[in-house]
Amino acid sequence: SIEVAGASDEDADKYAMNFSPQAFWAETDTPDIAREPLQRPDFLPIVSSTTLAQSLIKRANGAGPTRGINGFVIELNTAGGHNAPPRGWKYEPNSEEPKYGEKDMVEVQKFAKVAKGLPYWFAGSYGRKEKLSEVLEGGGNGVQVRIFIIGTWMWCSLLRLD
């Protein structure tokens, strides 16, 4: 449910929203789309620490031993996009740039233990042959380069990782 500021319990029905895929698609030229039940998509959380990954595995509410988590993308602070702030909220002197430290780094070997057999990919300055090798040797499945996730099956022969 969604909390609406100032709404009383009696007003709850006014703010409720229901969505029926069958009703939605029935109003289009393609009503057959909604006849098959939708399958749950894979869930690959993007994390910036082993602590966050451990917390997700403990608290997720999906089915099975991994609670519905299908793998992880570990984005370090040098990955573009929406990075997590540094732990401790430190900033460079005389600057608004965040200052990342040792607590913000994730070691490939340590993450392998946290992942509990789930696949994982590293991002943030991992788009080089030696970094890909580090991830693969540490038990990972590949690296994320820009917006693409490059798996071991694609890059092993291309980079000749013997």
GROMACS .gro file of C-alpha atoms in nm:
model
  162
    1SER     CA    1   0.000   0.000   0.000
    2ILE     CA    2   0.099   0.360  -0.047
    3GLU     CA    3   0.082   0.604   0.239
    4VAL     CA    4  -0.086   0.930   0.140
    5ALA     CA    5  -0.014   1.222   0.372
    6GLY     CA    6  -0.332   1.357   0.525
    7ALA     CA    7  -0.551   1.065   0.413
    8SER     CA    8  -0.761   0.883   0.669
    9ASP     CA    9  -0.823   0.507   0.675
   10GLU     CA   10  -1.169   0.573   0.530
   11ASP     CA   11  -1.006   0.744   0.227
   12ALA     CA   12  -0.787   0.443   0.145
   13ASP     CA   13  -1.011   0.323  -0.141
   14LYS     CA   14  -0.982   0.662  -0.312
   15TYR     CA   15  -0.606   0.618  -0.344
   16ALA     CA   16  -0.594   0.246  -0.426
   17MET     CA   17  -0.479   0.148  -0.771
   18ASN     CA   18  -0.528  -0.184  -0.943
   19PHE     CA   19  -0.378  -0.299  -1.270
   20SER     CA   20  -0.508  -0.596  -1.466
   21PRO     CA   21  -0.293  -0.700  -1.763
   22GLN     CA   22  -0.592  -0.892  -1.903
   23ALA     CA   23  -0.816  -0.584  -1.893
   24PHE     CA   24  -0.542  -0.363  -2.033
   25TRP     CA   25  -0.461  -0.590  -2.330
   26ALA     CA   26  -0.828  -0.668  -2.394
   27GLU     CA   27  -0.869  -0.302  -2.498
   28THR     CA   28  -0.597  -0.332  -2.763
   29ASP     CA   29  -0.562  -0.520  -3.089
   30THR     CA   30  -0.349  -0.786  -2.914
   31PRO     CA   31  -0.557  -0.932  -2.628
   32ASP     CA   32  -0.380  -1.272  -2.654
   33ILE     CA   33  -0.064  -1.127  -2.497
   34ALA     CA   34  -0.213  -1.144  -2.146
   35ARG     CA   35  -0.343  -1.502  -2.167
   36GLU     CA   36  -0.015  -1.657  -2.058
   37PRO     CA   37   0.092  -1.582  -1.701
   38LEU     CA   38   0.401  -1.365  -1.683
   39GLN     CA   39   0.720  -1.525  -1.560
   40ARG     CA   40   0.917  -1.349  -1.293
   41PRO     CA   41   1.219  -1.179  -1.457
   42ASP     CA   42   1.569  -1.248  -1.331
   43PHE     CA   43   1.671  -1.024  -1.044
   44LEU     CA   44   2.033  -0.902  -1.065
   45PRO     CA   45   2.078  -0.638  -0.793
   46ILE     CA   46   2.344  -0.376  -0.856
   47VAL     CA   47   2.547  -0.344  -0.536
   48SER     CA   48   2.851  -0.148  -0.425
   49SER     CA   49   2.959  -0.358  -0.126
   50THR     CA   50   2.970  -0.711   0.007
   51THR     CA   51   2.765  -0.590   0.305
   52LEU     CA   52   2.479  -0.484   0.078
   53ALA     CA   53   2.488  -0.815  -0.111
   54GLN     CA   54   2.479  -1.011   0.216
   55SER     CA   55   2.189  -0.801   0.340
   56LEU     CA   56   1.993  -0.860   0.018
   57ILE     CA   57   2.044  -1.236   0.036
   58LYS     CA   58   1.923  -1.237   0.399
   59ARG     CA   59   1.626  -1.003   0.349
   60ALA     CA   60   1.497  -1.071  -0.003
   61ASN     CA   61   1.158  -1.240  -0.008
   62GLY     CA   62   1.177  -1.450  -0.325
   63ALA     CA   63   1.169  -1.828  -0.345
   64GLY     CA   64   1.454  -2.074  -0.304
   65PRO     CA   65   1.783  -2.066  -0.116
   66THR     CA   66   1.889  -1.739  -0.282
   67ARG     CA   67   1.549  -1.581  -0.211
   68GLY     CA   68   1.486  -1.493  -0.574
   69ILE     CA   69   1.823  -1.328  -0.641
   70ASN     CA   70   1.973  -1.457  -0.966
   71GLY     CA   71   2.313  -1.286  -0.950
   72PHE     CA   72   2.485  -0.955  -0.880
   73VAL     CA   73   2.648  -0.667  -1.064
   74ILE     CA   74   2.909  -0.504  -0.840
   75GLU     CA   75   2.956  -0.141  -0.940
   76LEU     CA   76   3.257   0.023  -0.787
   77ASN     CA   77   3.286   0.399  -0.752
   78THR     CA   78   3.452   0.441  -1.092
   79ALA     CA   79   3.149   0.297  -1.272
   80GLY     CA   80   2.943   0.564  -1.443
   81GLY     CA   81   2.584   0.637  -1.362
   82HIS     CA   82   2.427   0.634  -1.020
   83ASN     CA   83   2.708   0.543  -0.785
   84ALA     CA   84   2.663   0.488  -0.417
   85PRO     CA   85   2.812   0.764  -0.203
   86PRO     CA   86   3.133   0.685  -0.017
   87ARG     CA   87   3.092   0.506   0.313
   88GLY     CA   88   3.126   0.775   0.575
   89TRP     CA   89   3.022   1.053   0.334
   90LYS     CA   90   3.371   1.194   0.286
   91TYR     CA   91   3.454   1.464   0.035
   92GLU     CA   92   3.777   1.590  -0.121
   93PRO     CA   93   3.903   1.907   0.051
   94ASN     CA   94   3.762   2.225  -0.108
   95SER     CA   95   3.551   2.019  -0.345
   96GLU     CA   96   3.210   1.863  -0.378
   97GLU     CA   97   3.367   1.547  -0.522
   98PRO     CA   98   3.318   1.239  -0.302
   99LYS     CA   99   3.627   1.078  -0.154
  100TYR     CA  100   3.622   0.699  -0.174
  101GLY     CA  101   3.847   0.488   0.045
  102GLU     CA  102   3.932   0.128   0.130
  103LYS     CA  103   3.584   0.064   0.275
  104ASP     CA  104   3.437   0.137  -0.068
  105MET     CA  105   3.645  -0.127  -0.248
  106VAL     CA  106   3.516  -0.478  -0.311
  107GLU     CA  107   3.764  -0.764  -0.344
  108VAL     CA  108   3.677  -1.025  -0.605
  109GLN     CA  109   3.785  -1.317  -0.383
  110LYS     CA  110   3.576  -1.196  -0.088
  111PHE     CA  111   3.271  -1.138  -0.303
  112ALA     CA  112   3.285  -1.497  -0.429
  113LYS     CA  113   3.215  -1.616  -0.073
  114VAL     CA  114   2.926  -1.373  -0.034
  115ALA     CA  115   2.769  -1.467  -0.370
  116LYS     CA  116   2.708  -1.827  -0.252
  117GLY     CA  117   2.738  -1.972  -0.602
  118LEU     CA  118   2.537  -1.701  -0.776
  119PRO     CA  119   2.687  -1.545  -1.090
  120TYR     CA  120   2.835  -1.198  -1.059
  121TRP     CA  121   2.991  -0.931  -1.278
  122PHE     CA  122   3.219  -0.643  -1.176
  123ALA     CA  123   3.194  -0.287  -1.310
  124GLY     CA  124   3.397   0.029  -1.262
  125SER     CA  125   3.738   0.021  -1.432
  126TYR     CA  126   3.706  -0.352  -1.507
  127GLY     CA  127   3.693  -0.315  -1.886
  128ARG     CA  128   4.051  -0.434  -1.935
  129LYS     CA  129   4.188  -0.780  -2.008
  130GLU     CA  130   4.374  -0.811  -1.677
  131LYS     CA  131   4.067  -0.703  -1.478
  132LEU     CA  132   3.847  -0.950  -1.662
  133SER     CA  133   4.106  -1.220  -1.586
  134GLU     CA  134   4.100  -1.119  -1.217
  135VAL     CA  135   3.722  -1.156  -1.203
  136LEU     CA  136   3.718  -1.489  -1.387
  137GLU     CA  137   3.999  -1.633  -1.175
  138GLY     CA  138   3.817  -1.515  -0.862
  139GLY     CA  139   3.502  -1.706  -0.957
  140GLY     CA  140   3.309  -1.427  -1.127
  141ASN     CA  141   3.127  -1.449  -1.459
  142GLY     CA  142   3.253  -1.140  -1.636
  143VAL     CA  143   3.260  -0.763  -1.634
  144GLN     CA  144   3.019  -0.486  -1.720
  145VAL     CA  145   3.152  -0.249  -1.983
  146ARG     CA  146   2.952   0.068  -2.025
  147ILE     CA  147   2.595  -0.066  -2.044
  148PHE     CA  148   2.685  -0.412  -2.168
  149ILE     CA  149   2.748  -0.710  -1.946
  150ILE     CA  150   3.018  -0.921  -2.104
  151GLY     CA  151   3.011  -1.282  -1.996
  152THR     CA  152   3.284  -1.540  -1.991
  153TRP     CA  153   3.130  -1.725  -2.285
  154MET     CA  154   3.185  -1.424  -2.513
  155TRP     CA  155   3.524  -1.299  -2.406
  156CYS     CA  156   3.733  -1.607  -2.332
  157SER     CA  157   3.827  -1.673  -2.693
  158LEU     CA  158   3.830  -1.307  -2.791
  159LEU     CA  159   4.079  -1.216  -2.518
  160ARG     CA  160   4.251  -1.556  -2.528
  161LEU     CA  161   4.229  -1.619  -2.156
  162ASP     CA  162   4.403  -1.956  -2.140
   0.00000   0.00000   0.00000
